[in-house]
mmCIF file of C-alpha atoms and ligand atoms in Angstrom:
data_model
loop_
_atom_site.group_PDB
_atom_site.id
_atom_site.type_symbol
_atom_site.label_atom_id
_atom_site.label_comp_id
_atom_site.label_asym_id
_atom_site.label_seq_id
_atom_site.Cartn_x
_atom_site.Cartn_y
_atom_site.Cartn_z
ATOM 1 C CA MET A 1 64.949 151.505 74.938
ATOM 2 C CA ARG A 2 63.402 154.601 76.313
ATOM 3 C CA PHE A 3 66.333 156.011 78.137
ATOM 4 C CA SER A 4 68.850 155.396 75.431
ATOM 5 C CA SER A 5 66.667 157.497 72.540
ATOM 6 C CA PHE A 6 66.308 159.936 75.064
ATOM 7 C CA LEU A 7 69.978 160.047 75.437
ATOM 8 C CA GLN A 8 70.785 159.614 71.831
ATOM 9 C CA PRO A 9 69.682 163.345 70.807
ATOM 10 C CA LEU A 10 70.669 165.266 74.193
ATOM 11 C CA ALA A 11 74.846 163.256 73.568
ATOM 12 C CA ARG A 12 74.366 165.012 69.465
ATOM 13 C CA TRP A 13 73.497 168.795 70.601
ATOM 14 C CA SER A 14 75.173 168.623 73.769
ATOM 15 C CA GLY A 15 77.621 167.980 70.938
ATOM 16 C CA ARG A 16 77.395 170.673 68.874
ATOM 17 C CA ALA A 17 76.545 172.900 71.870
ATOM 18 C CA GLY A 18 80.146 172.074 72.755
ATOM 19 C CA LEU A 19 81.169 173.055 69.285
ATOM 20 C CA ALA A 20 79.347 176.164 69.734
ATOM 21 C CA LEU A 21 80.676 177.324 72.595
ATOM 22 C CA ALA A 22 84.813 176.866 71.737
ATOM 23 C CA GLY A 23 83.736 179.246 68.707
ATOM 24 C CA LEU A 24 82.494 181.837 71.132
ATOM 25 C CA ALA A 25 85.887 181.193 73.440
ATOM 26 C CA LEU A 26 87.847 182.763 70.398
ATOM 27 C CA LEU A 27 86.297 185.144 69.889
ATOM 28 C CA PRO A 28 87.713 187.950 72.299
ATOM 29 C CA GLY A 29 90.795 186.501 70.818
ATOM 30 C CA CYS A 30 89.085 188.503 67.285
ATOM 31 C CA LYS A 31 88.654 191.717 68.966
ATOM 32 C CA PHE A 32 84.898 191.727 69.314
ATOM 33 C CA TYR A 33 84.492 195.114 68.470
ATOM 34 C CA ASP A 34 85.979 195.201 64.829
ATOM 35 C CA ILE A 35 83.616 192.100 64.531
ATOM 36 C CA TRP A 36 80.670 194.224 65.403
ATOM 37 C CA ARG A 37 82.075 196.735 63.349
ATOM 38 C CA MET A 38 83.403 194.578 60.769
ATOM 39 C CA ASP A 39 86.412 197.673 60.277
ATOM 40 C CA GLY A 40 89.009 195.731 61.441
ATOM 41 C CA HIS A 41 91.988 197.012 59.432
ATOM 42 C CA GLN A 42 92.000 194.474 57.334
ATOM 43 C CA SER A 43 88.267 195.051 56.782
ATOM 44 C CA THR A 44 86.715 194.398 52.989
ATOM 45 C CA LEU A 45 83.427 195.739 54.582
ATOM 46 C CA VAL A 46 84.509 199.184 55.217
ATOM 47 C CA VAL A 47 86.433 199.739 52.667
ATOM 48 C CA ASP A 48 88.824 203.333 51.768
ATOM 49 C CA GLY A 49 88.807 203.089 47.646
ATOM 50 C CA PRO A 50 87.409 201.814 44.624
ATOM 51 C CA VAL A 51 88.442 199.041 43.456
ATOM 52 C CA ALA A 52 88.100 197.479 46.968
ATOM 53 C CA ARG A 53 84.152 199.094 47.007
ATOM 54 C CA SER A 54 83.182 197.428 43.495
ATOM 55 C CA GLN A 55 84.667 193.819 44.884
ATOM 56 C CA ARG A 56 82.823 194.093 48.279
ATOM 57 C CA ASP A 57 79.336 195.680 46.286
ATOM 58 C CA LEU A 58 79.791 192.546 44.658
ATOM 59 C CA PHE A 59 80.293 190.495 47.807
ATOM 60 C CA TYR A 60 77.040 191.498 48.911
ATOM 61 C CA VAL A 61 75.055 191.244 45.921
ATOM 62 C CA THR A 62 75.890 187.277 46.056
ATOM 63 C CA CYS A 63 74.993 187.792 49.413
ATOM 64 C CA TRP A 64 71.329 188.274 49.047
ATOM 65 C CA VAL A 65 71.151 186.793 46.597
ATOM 66 C CA THR A 66 71.781 183.391 48.265
ATOM 67 C CA LEU A 67 69.860 184.498 51.614
ATOM 68 C CA VAL A 68 66.835 184.978 49.238
ATOM 69 C CA ILE A 69 67.541 181.196 47.798
ATOM 70 C CA PHE A 70 68.220 180.406 51.483
ATOM 71 C CA ILE A 71 64.658 181.748 53.019
ATOM 72 C CA LEU A 72 62.792 180.127 50.097
ATOM 73 C CA VAL A 73 64.170 176.220 50.160
ATOM 74 C CA GLY A 74 64.647 176.482 53.944
ATOM 75 C CA ALA A 75 61.040 177.826 53.901
ATOM 76 C CA VAL A 76 59.852 174.735 51.213
ATOM 77 C CA LEU A 77 61.939 172.989 53.327
ATOM 78 C CA ALA A 78 60.649 172.873 56.886
ATOM 79 C CA TYR A 79 56.908 173.310 55.198
ATOM 80 C CA ALA A 80 57.352 169.898 54.176
ATOM 81 C CA THR A 81 59.130 168.040 57.480
ATOM 82 C CA TRP A 82 55.917 169.944 59.233
ATOM 83 C CA LYS A 83 53.254 168.891 57.115
ATOM 84 C CA PHE A 84 54.268 165.156 56.166
ATOM 85 C CA LYS A 85 56.051 164.174 59.699
ATOM 86 C CA ALA A 86 55.024 160.996 61.806
ATOM 87 C CA ARG A 87 51.581 161.774 64.131
ATOM 88 C CA ASN A 88 51.649 158.820 65.793
ATOM 89 C CA ALA A 89 52.350 154.974 66.005
ATOM 90 C CA ALA A 90 49.887 154.246 62.644
ATOM 91 C CA ASP A 91 51.634 157.125 60.446
ATOM 92 C CA GLU A 92 55.847 155.464 61.389
ATOM 93 C CA HIS A 93 54.349 152.261 59.726
ATOM 94 C CA ALA A 94 52.300 153.779 56.882
ATOM 95 C CA GLU A 95 53.271 153.481 53.204
ATOM 96 C CA PRO A 96 54.358 156.397 52.296
ATOM 97 C CA PRO A 97 52.324 158.877 50.380
ATOM 98 C CA GLU A 98 51.442 158.345 46.168
ATOM 99 C CA GLN A 99 54.659 159.625 44.206
ATOM 100 C CA GLY A 100 54.568 162.676 41.438
ATOM 101 C CA HIS A 101 56.131 162.591 38.486
ATOM 102 C CA GLY A 102 57.263 166.082 38.272
ATOM 103 C CA ASN A 103 54.772 169.174 37.704
ATOM 104 C CA PRO A 104 55.997 171.099 34.727
ATOM 105 C CA LEU A 105 55.192 174.262 36.806
ATOM 106 C CA VAL A 106 57.066 174.075 39.366
ATOM 107 C CA GLU A 107 59.887 173.026 37.128
ATOM 108 C CA MET A 108 59.684 175.716 34.767
ATOM 109 C CA GLY A 109 59.307 178.015 37.613
ATOM 110 C CA LEU A 110 63.065 176.345 39.029
ATOM 111 C CA ILE A 111 64.721 177.240 35.894
ATOM 112 C CA ALA A 112 63.556 180.426 35.616
ATOM 113 C CA GLY A 113 64.351 181.337 39.078
ATOM 114 C CA SER A 114 68.068 179.930 38.712
ATOM 115 C CA VAL A 115 68.322 181.393 35.643
ATOM 116 C CA LEU A 116 67.205 185.160 37.255
ATOM 117 C CA ALA A 117 69.629 184.516 39.911
ATOM 118 C CA LEU A 118 72.244 183.462 38.013
ATOM 119 C CA VAL A 119 71.902 186.711 36.262
ATOM 120 C CA ILE A 120 71.283 189.179 38.749
ATOM 121 C CA ILE A 121 75.261 187.841 40.173
ATOM 122 C CA ALA A 122 76.418 187.531 36.256
ATOM 123 C CA TYR A 123 75.973 191.553 35.387
ATOM 124 C CA PRO A 124 77.280 193.013 38.419
ATOM 125 C CA THR A 125 80.409 190.357 38.248
ATOM 126 C CA LEU A 126 81.257 191.019 34.514
ATOM 127 C CA THR A 127 81.220 194.820 35.650
ATOM 128 C CA SER A 128 83.575 194.600 38.451
ATOM 129 C CA LEU A 129 86.017 192.481 36.988
ATOM 130 C CA TRP A 130 86.092 194.545 33.705
ATOM 131 C CA TYR A 131 86.659 197.452 35.775
ATOM 132 C CA THR A 132 88.950 195.597 38.444
ATOM 133 C CA TYR A 133 91.524 194.457 35.702
ATOM 134 C CA ASP A 134 93.017 197.392 35.013
ATOM 135 C CA VAL A 135 92.971 201.213 35.089
ATOM 136 C CA PRO A 136 90.269 202.745 33.634
ATOM 137 C CA THR A 137 90.880 204.304 30.028
ATOM 138 C CA GLU A 138 90.120 208.157 31.286
ATOM 139 C CA GLU A 139 92.724 207.802 34.862
ATOM 140 C CA LYS A 140 95.340 205.677 32.560
ATOM 141 C CA LYS A 141 96.769 209.255 31.599
ATOM 142 C CA ASP A 142 97.264 210.118 35.265
ATOM 143 C CA ALA A 143 97.915 206.921 36.326
ATOM 144 C CA TYR A 144 101.118 205.954 38.274
ATOM 145 C CA GLU A 145 103.233 203.150 37.976
ATOM 146 C CA ILE A 146 104.887 200.756 41.178
ATOM 147 C CA THR A 147 106.373 197.067 40.858
ATOM 148 C CA ALA A 148 106.393 195.046 43.978
ATOM 149 C CA THR A 149 108.244 191.725 44.130
ATOM 150 C CA GLY A 150 107.813 188.963 45.900
ATOM 151 C CA TYR A 151 110.359 187.282 48.536
ATOM 152 C CA GLN A 152 110.390 184.941 51.344
ATOM 153 C CA TRP A 153 108.848 186.892 53.556
ATOM 154 C CA TRP A 154 109.064 190.336 52.630
ATOM 155 C CA PHE A 155 107.891 192.590 49.758
ATOM 156 C CA LYS A 156 110.134 195.057 47.092
ATOM 157 C CA PHE A 157 108.456 198.563 46.341
ATOM 158 C CA GLU A 158 110.346 200.038 43.078
ATOM 159 C CA TYR A 159 109.433 203.388 41.515
ATOM 160 C CA PRO A 160 110.259 203.149 37.732
ATOM 161 C CA HIS A 161 109.803 206.267 37.394
ATOM 162 C CA GLU A 162 112.001 208.070 39.701
ATOM 163 C CA GLN A 163 115.573 206.861 38.436
ATOM 164 C CA ILE A 164 118.123 207.511 41.150
ATOM 165 C CA ASN A 165 121.360 208.692 39.129
ATOM 166 C CA GLY A 166 123.648 205.660 38.465
ATOM 167 C CA ALA A 167 121.633 203.583 40.893
ATOM 168 C CA GLY A 168 118.198 202.622 38.714
ATOM 169 C CA ALA A 169 114.945 202.857 40.067
ATOM 170 C CA LEU A 170 113.914 204.010 43.360
ATOM 171 C CA THR A 171 113.262 201.052 45.829
ATOM 172 C CA ALA A 172 111.704 200.596 48.785
ATOM 173 C CA SER A 173 110.823 197.233 51.212
ATOM 174 C CA ASN A 174 107.644 196.789 53.252
ATOM 175 C CA GLU A 175 106.406 200.170 52.801
ATOM 176 C CA LEU A 176 104.231 201.321 49.759
ATOM 177 C CA VAL A 177 103.599 204.845 49.548
ATOM 178 C CA ILE A 178 101.442 206.258 46.700
ATOM 179 C CA PRO A 179 100.019 208.833 45.688
ATOM 180 C CA ALA A 180 96.597 208.977 47.019
ATOM 181 C CA GLY A 181 93.476 209.978 44.866
ATOM 182 C CA ARG A 182 95.568 208.489 41.781
ATOM 183 C CA ALA A 183 94.866 205.263 39.868
ATOM 184 C CA VAL A 184 98.150 203.299 40.917
ATOM 185 C CA ARG A 185 99.140 200.222 38.454
ATOM 186 C CA VAL A 186 101.178 197.999 40.164
ATOM 187 C CA ASN A 187 102.926 195.325 38.250
ATOM 188 C CA LEU A 188 103.338 191.996 40.541
ATOM 189 C CA ARG A 189 106.177 190.205 40.329
ATOM 190 C CA THR A 190 107.708 187.376 42.548
ATOM 191 C CA VAL A 191 112.077 185.845 43.000
ATOM 192 C CA ASP A 192 111.076 182.551 43.867
ATOM 193 C CA VAL A 193 107.472 180.703 44.763
ATOM 194 C CA ILE A 194 103.553 182.320 43.940
ATOM 195 C CA HIS A 195 102.791 185.000 46.834
ATOM 196 C CA SER A 196 99.564 187.290 46.737
ATOM 197 C CA PHE A 197 99.165 191.515 46.996
ATOM 198 C CA TRP A 198 96.539 191.921 49.082
ATOM 199 C CA ILE A 199 95.358 195.138 50.835
ATOM 200 C CA PRO A 200 91.734 194.093 52.006
ATOM 201 C CA LYS A 201 91.140 197.995 52.311
ATOM 202 C CA LEU A 202 92.153 199.055 48.528
ATOM 203 C CA ALA A 203 91.989 196.677 46.199
ATOM 204 C CA GLY A 204 93.183 192.695 46.108
ATOM 205 C CA LYS A 205 93.934 189.827 45.799
ATOM 206 C CA VAL A 206 96.120 189.026 42.744
ATOM 207 C CA ASP A 207 98.682 186.357 42.832
ATOM 208 C CA MET A 208 102.631 186.842 42.434
ATOM 209 C CA ILE A 209 103.442 184.313 40.022
ATOM 210 C CA PRO A 210 107.279 183.043 38.819
ATOM 211 C CA ASN A 211 107.603 184.147 35.485
ATOM 212 C CA ARG A 212 104.111 185.705 34.174
ATOM 213 C CA ALA A 213 103.417 189.534 34.264
ATOM 214 C CA ASN A 214 100.108 189.710 36.800
ATOM 215 C CA PHE A 215 99.160 193.502 37.682
ATOM 216 C CA LEU A 216 96.382 194.813 39.587
ATOM 217 C CA TRP A 217 95.538 198.772 39.807
ATOM 218 C CA LEU A 218 94.486 200.480 42.838
ATOM 219 C CA LYS A 219 93.003 203.996 44.614
ATOM 220 C CA ALA A 220 93.352 205.162 47.953
ATOM 221 C CA ASP A 221 90.045 207.943 47.957
ATOM 222 C CA GLN A 222 92.025 209.772 50.008
ATOM 223 C CA PRO A 223 95.768 210.136 52.467
ATOM 224 C CA GLY A 224 95.487 206.917 54.622
ATOM 225 C CA TYR A 225 97.263 204.241 56.560
ATOM 226 C CA PHE A 226 96.568 200.432 55.319
ATOM 227 C CA TRP A 227 97.428 196.803 56.307
ATOM 228 C CA GLY A 228 98.623 194.582 53.466
ATOM 229 C CA GLN A 229 99.383 190.989 53.392
ATOM 230 C CA CYS A 230 100.528 188.185 51.729
ATOM 231 C CA ALA A 231 97.624 185.890 50.734
ATOM 232 C CA GLU A 232 99.271 182.792 49.166
ATOM 233 C CA TYR A 233 100.905 179.850 51.661
ATOM 234 C CA CYS A 234 104.614 180.567 50.274
ATOM 235 C CA GLY A 235 106.369 179.156 53.209
ATOM 236 C CA ASP A 236 107.072 179.056 57.046
ATOM 237 C CA SER A 237 106.426 182.765 57.606
ATOM 238 C CA HIS A 238 103.994 182.969 54.929
ATOM 239 C CA ALA A 239 101.343 184.739 57.474
ATOM 240 C CA VAL A 240 103.641 187.170 58.863
ATOM 241 C CA MET A 241 104.750 188.252 55.087
ATOM 242 C CA ARG A 242 103.150 192.261 55.770
ATOM 243 C CA PHE A 243 103.204 194.961 53.881
ATOM 244 C CA ARG A 244 101.927 198.670 54.873
ATOM 245 C CA VAL A 245 100.526 201.156 52.421
ATOM 246 C CA VAL A 246 100.346 204.999 52.747
ATOM 247 C CA ALA A 247 99.036 207.776 50.731
ATOM 248 C CA LEU A 248 99.748 210.830 50.312
ATOM 249 C CA GLY A 249 98.173 213.810 48.850
ATOM 250 C CA PRO A 250 100.237 215.092 46.134
ATOM 251 C CA LYS A 251 102.321 217.812 47.672
ATOM 252 C CA GLU A 252 103.515 215.797 50.256
ATOM 253 C CA PHE A 253 104.125 212.376 47.646
ATOM 254 C CA ASN A 254 106.785 214.462 46.385
ATOM 255 C CA GLU A 255 108.203 215.842 49.107
ATOM 256 C CA TRP A 256 108.023 212.016 50.267
ATOM 257 C CA LEU A 257 110.242 210.848 46.717
ATOM 258 C CA ASP A 258 112.465 214.272 46.612
ATOM 259 C CA SER A 259 113.810 212.491 50.138
ATOM 260 C CA GLN A 260 113.668 209.361 49.196
ATOM 261 C CA LEU A 261 116.101 209.587 46.129
ATOM 262 C CA GLN A 262 118.717 211.056 48.667
ATOM 263 C CA GLY A 263 120.994 208.622 49.780
ATOM 264 C CA ALA A 264 121.347 207.086 52.701
ATOM 265 C CA ARG A 265 121.581 210.056 55.779
ATOM 266 C CA SER A 266 124.801 210.688 57.582
ATOM 267 C CA VAL A 267 124.875 212.077 60.631
ATOM 268 C CA ALA A 268 127.797 213.718 62.909
ATOM 269 C CA VAL A 269 130.209 211.924 65.078
ATOM 270 C CA LYS A 270 129.797 214.859 67.920
ATOM 271 C CA THR A 271 126.939 215.125 69.212
ATOM 272 C CA ALA A 272 126.338 215.790 72.867
ATOM 273 C CA ALA A 273 124.267 212.536 73.784
ATOM 274 C CA ALA A 274 126.906 210.540 73.771
ATOM 275 C CA GLY A 275 126.588 208.083 75.840
ATOM 276 C CA GLN A 276 122.888 208.127 76.524
ATOM 277 C CA ALA A 277 121.381 205.832 74.359
ATOM 278 C CA LYS A 278 124.158 202.960 75.134
ATOM 279 C CA ALA A 279 122.292 203.805 78.774
ATOM 280 C CA GLN A 280 119.249 203.147 77.351
ATOM 281 C CA PHE A 281 119.682 199.919 75.433
ATOM 282 C CA ALA A 282 120.972 198.128 78.241
ATOM 283 C CA ALA A 283 118.163 198.339 79.759
ATOM 284 C CA LEU A 284 116.272 196.908 76.667
ATOM 285 C CA ARG A 285 114.285 193.784 78.284
ATOM 286 C CA THR A 286 114.598 190.680 75.681
ATOM 287 C CA PHE A 287 111.567 188.870 74.254
ATOM 288 C CA LYS A 288 109.799 185.062 74.285
ATOM 289 C CA THR A 289 110.047 183.635 70.768
ATOM 290 C CA ASN A 290 106.775 184.422 69.056
ATOM 291 C CA GLU A 291 105.927 186.899 71.697
ATOM 292 C CA ALA A 292 103.590 188.812 69.632
ATOM 293 C CA GLY A 293 104.266 191.522 68.010
ATOM 294 C CA VAL A 294 102.989 195.411 68.704
ATOM 295 C CA THR A 295 102.738 196.795 65.205
ATOM 296 C CA ASP A 296 99.352 197.685 65.567
ATOM 297 C CA LYS A 297 99.712 200.019 68.860
ATOM 298 C CA PHE A 298 99.961 203.449 68.001
ATOM 299 C CA GLU A 299 99.950 206.290 70.325
ATOM 300 C CA VAL A 300 98.438 208.090 67.963
ATOM 301 C CA ALA A 301 96.606 208.118 64.264
ATOM 302 C CA PRO A 302 98.795 205.153 62.505
ATOM 303 C CA LEU A 303 99.015 208.502 59.464
ATOM 304 C CA GLU A 304 100.638 210.783 62.405
ATOM 305 C CA ALA A 305 102.920 208.278 63.343
ATOM 306 C CA TRP A 306 104.246 207.803 59.955
ATOM 307 C CA ARG A 307 104.944 211.441 59.610
ATOM 308 C CA ALA A 308 106.677 211.825 62.781
ATOM 309 C CA LYS A 309 109.209 208.745 61.453
ATOM 310 C CA GLN A 310 110.335 210.720 58.880
ATOM 311 C CA PHE A 311 112.656 213.001 60.900
ATOM 312 C CA PRO A 312 115.718 212.590 62.943
ATOM 313 C CA GLU A 313 115.863 211.535 66.736
ATOM 314 C CA LYS A 314 116.249 214.188 68.817
ATOM 315 C CA ASN A 315 119.309 212.734 70.734
ATOM 316 C CA GLU A 316 121.212 211.178 68.579
ATOM 317 C CA ASP A 317 124.817 209.670 69.336
ATOM 318 C CA GLY A 318 126.695 210.065 66.421
ATOM 319 C CA ALA A 319 129.953 208.525 68.073
ATOM 320 C CA LEU A 320 127.241 205.034 68.868
ATOM 321 C CA ILE A 321 125.945 205.761 65.174
ATOM 322 C CA ALA A 322 129.417 205.420 63.328
ATOM 323 C CA GLN A 323 130.690 202.124 65.775
ATOM 324 C CA GLY A 324 127.008 200.900 63.804
ATOM 325 C CA LYS A 325 128.348 201.697 60.683
ATOM 326 C CA ALA A 326 131.302 200.205 60.855
ATOM 327 C CA LEU A 327 129.933 197.430 62.706
ATOM 328 C CA PHE A 328 126.633 197.129 59.805
ATOM 329 C CA THR A 329 130.238 196.546 56.870
ATOM 330 C CA SER A 330 131.955 194.986 59.019
ATOM 331 C CA LYS A 331 129.125 191.817 59.822
ATOM 332 C CA THR A 332 128.486 191.414 56.620
ATOM 333 C CA CYS A 333 125.041 193.016 56.876
ATOM 334 C CA MET A 334 126.106 194.916 53.206
ATOM 335 C CA ALA A 335 126.294 191.498 51.334
ATOM 336 C CA CYS A 336 122.257 191.730 51.605
ATOM 337 C CA HIS A 337 121.535 195.175 52.234
ATOM 338 C CA THR A 338 121.769 198.195 50.511
ATOM 339 C CA ILE A 339 122.134 201.310 52.430
ATOM 340 C CA ARG A 340 122.659 204.016 48.868
ATOM 341 C CA GLY A 341 125.562 206.392 49.420
ATOM 342 C CA HIS A 342 127.006 204.121 52.732
ATOM 343 C CA GLY A 343 128.768 201.774 49.989
ATOM 344 C CA ALA A 344 125.954 198.730 50.431
ATOM 345 C CA VAL A 345 124.907 197.002 47.698
ATOM 346 C CA GLY A 346 123.330 194.355 48.273
ATOM 347 C CA VAL A 347 120.131 193.152 46.805
ATOM 348 C CA THR A 348 118.827 190.009 48.267
ATOM 349 C CA ALA A 349 117.723 191.586 51.394
ATOM 350 C CA PRO A 350 115.228 195.046 51.909
ATOM 351 C CA ASP A 351 117.239 198.501 50.823
ATOM 352 C CA LEU A 352 117.279 199.926 54.062
ATOM 353 C CA THR A 353 118.933 203.438 53.223
ATOM 354 C CA HIS A 354 115.919 204.757 54.589
ATOM 355 C CA LEU A 355 115.067 202.722 57.014
ATOM 356 C CA GLY A 356 114.506 204.915 60.153
ATOM 357 C CA SER A 357 111.478 206.767 58.040
ATOM 358 C CA ARG A 358 109.419 203.670 58.255
ATOM 359 C CA THR A 359 106.803 202.741 60.661
ATOM 360 C CA THR A 360 107.580 199.017 60.640
ATOM 361 C CA ILE A 361 110.804 196.496 60.611
ATOM 362 C CA ALA A 362 110.533 192.440 59.560
ATOM 363 C CA ALA A 363 108.037 193.542 56.593
ATOM 364 C CA GLY A 364 104.899 194.634 58.543
ATOM 365 C CA LEU A 365 105.526 192.835 61.512
ATOM 366 C CA LEU A 366 107.102 194.562 63.898
ATOM 367 C CA GLU A 367 106.559 198.718 64.851
ATOM 368 C CA ASN A 368 110.196 200.123 63.903
ATOM 369 C CA ASN A 369 111.773 201.008 67.311
ATOM 370 C CA ARG A 370 114.195 200.827 69.064
ATOM 371 C CA GLU A 371 113.267 197.881 71.269
ATOM 372 C CA GLN A 372 111.509 196.044 68.456
ATOM 373 C CA LEU A 373 115.032 196.537 65.638
ATOM 374 C CA GLN A 374 116.826 195.871 69.340
ATOM 375 C CA ARG A 375 114.665 192.274 69.070
ATOM 376 C CA TRP A 376 115.067 191.523 65.394
ATOM 377 C CA ILE A 377 118.930 191.808 65.066
ATOM 378 C CA HIS A 378 119.131 190.272 67.868
ATOM 379 C CA ASN A 379 117.684 186.917 67.192
ATOM 380 C CA PRO A 380 115.797 186.962 63.640
ATOM 381 C CA ALA A 381 115.023 183.789 62.943
ATOM 382 C CA ALA A 382 112.788 184.077 67.021
ATOM 383 C CA VAL A 383 110.161 186.592 65.034
ATOM 384 C CA LYS A 384 109.907 185.049 62.056
ATOM 385 C CA PRO A 385 111.037 181.349 61.273
ATOM 386 C CA GLY A 386 113.027 180.172 58.379
ATOM 387 C CA ASN A 387 114.346 183.743 57.067
ATOM 388 C CA LYS A 388 117.382 183.726 55.495
ATOM 389 C CA MET A 389 118.908 186.764 57.319
ATOM 390 C CA ALA A 390 118.691 184.080 60.336
ATOM 391 C CA LYS A 391 120.595 181.241 58.413
ATOM 392 C CA GLY A 392 123.324 184.399 57.561
ATOM 393 C CA TYR A 393 123.604 184.808 60.978
ATOM 394 C CA ILE A 394 124.690 180.938 60.977
ATOM 395 C CA ASP A 395 126.651 181.236 57.644
ATOM 396 C CA ASN A 396 128.949 183.288 58.362
ATOM 397 C CA LYS A 397 129.087 183.079 61.978
ATOM 398 C CA ILE A 398 127.739 186.220 62.906
ATOM 399 C CA SER A 399 127.211 186.902 66.195
ATOM 400 C CA LEU A 400 126.358 190.181 68.507
ATOM 401 C CA THR A 401 127.564 191.493 71.605
ATOM 402 C CA PRO A 402 124.732 193.831 73.495
ATOM 403 C CA GLU A 403 127.054 197.121 72.632
ATOM 404 C CA ASP A 404 126.824 195.809 68.982
ATOM 405 C CA GLU A 405 123.133 195.994 68.521
ATOM 406 C CA ALA A 406 122.896 198.982 70.074
ATOM 407 C CA ALA A 407 125.183 200.554 67.687
ATOM 408 C CA LEU A 408 123.810 198.926 65.192
ATOM 409 C CA VAL A 409 120.359 199.814 66.012
ATOM 410 C CA ALA A 410 121.297 204.058 66.344
ATOM 411 C CA TYR A 411 122.553 203.956 63.136
ATOM 412 C CA LEU A 412 119.372 201.655 61.784
ATOM 413 C CA GLU A 413 117.194 204.088 63.562
ATOM 414 C CA SER A 414 119.063 206.991 61.923
ATOM 415 C CA LEU A 415 118.299 206.426 58.652
ATOM 416 C CA LYS A 416 115.443 208.651 58.212
HETATM 417 CU CU1 CUA B 501 104.306 185.138 50.360
HETATM 418 CU CU2 CUA B 501 102.238 183.893 51.692
#
């Protein structure tokens, strides 16, 4: 009897300790340093824009109010537990003390306290709701408009005020370039299921709902590079439905627009580097299914990495690129993708006109480099389960030889 009464709490506590240890064991996977600083790529606590700042401040108010309540209630509970506990065998069998039937002062106090807590939380909540809902009136005139559309599992970004002769609005995919220091109003659409648009350091999250014209606004304090994520479960590859946001100063933003409005780049077939690239491709390794991507391992600051991407590679192999361009048509890639100026006008998949100038591929999942591009086109299903490109390979009986892959990658890389 004695022994088991000793064992029971021990079992209970060892269970809790086990859970705590399991939690600790998971921590290294979350990069302990980032947790400590609260400054990961998708931090909502260290933010870079007024909308996210308003959301964060509201979170803090709620946290502080609930912390005060927790401490008060916890203190009263601890006091009562200690004060009224059984102190000896006689206490254990004693009648319960005389029960009270309400204390008007305590009850009124509790009601007043609750109302006060609600008001303290409600005021900043409403203020924040109004502020984050739409672009403030004084900034409306200068606001920039973009339409973001969710697809399973990638994002399309259209610039309705940047029209291309005869080809509609400028369209980009998976990397949203915005003007820094300026309010941006984002129209949120979807072509299939519900997605949710979220850039933790800037703003969010608002759902993209079929047949409903949602929107949000955001602003980046200064030029920067930000991580975005679909925040509503939307199928197999929801967790890897990501995107990036690049905020640029006014001059650089206009330069970017000018370059994007151009059609796809063409490379002369005769270049000095012929043959070199093919040898490099032969040396690429193969990836395991579900092997992690390397999107976050930029060798320089991410914005600098993005800037470097805007220029063509030095040793382009014109002949290989031409071969890739022909394959893009013959392997039916052009049925789904657009490459403006190169005859590809598909609209069900990301626009690739300037693919080479993006830092990531596969919806912000993989770094945009030769190795990852080859990995992606070699077996898209292994990277992003359930995606339409993988199905397209099967439906259209597409098979690529290593040489085909090298040529396609060289072509895609050349699309600056
Ligand atoms: Cu789209 Cu989750």
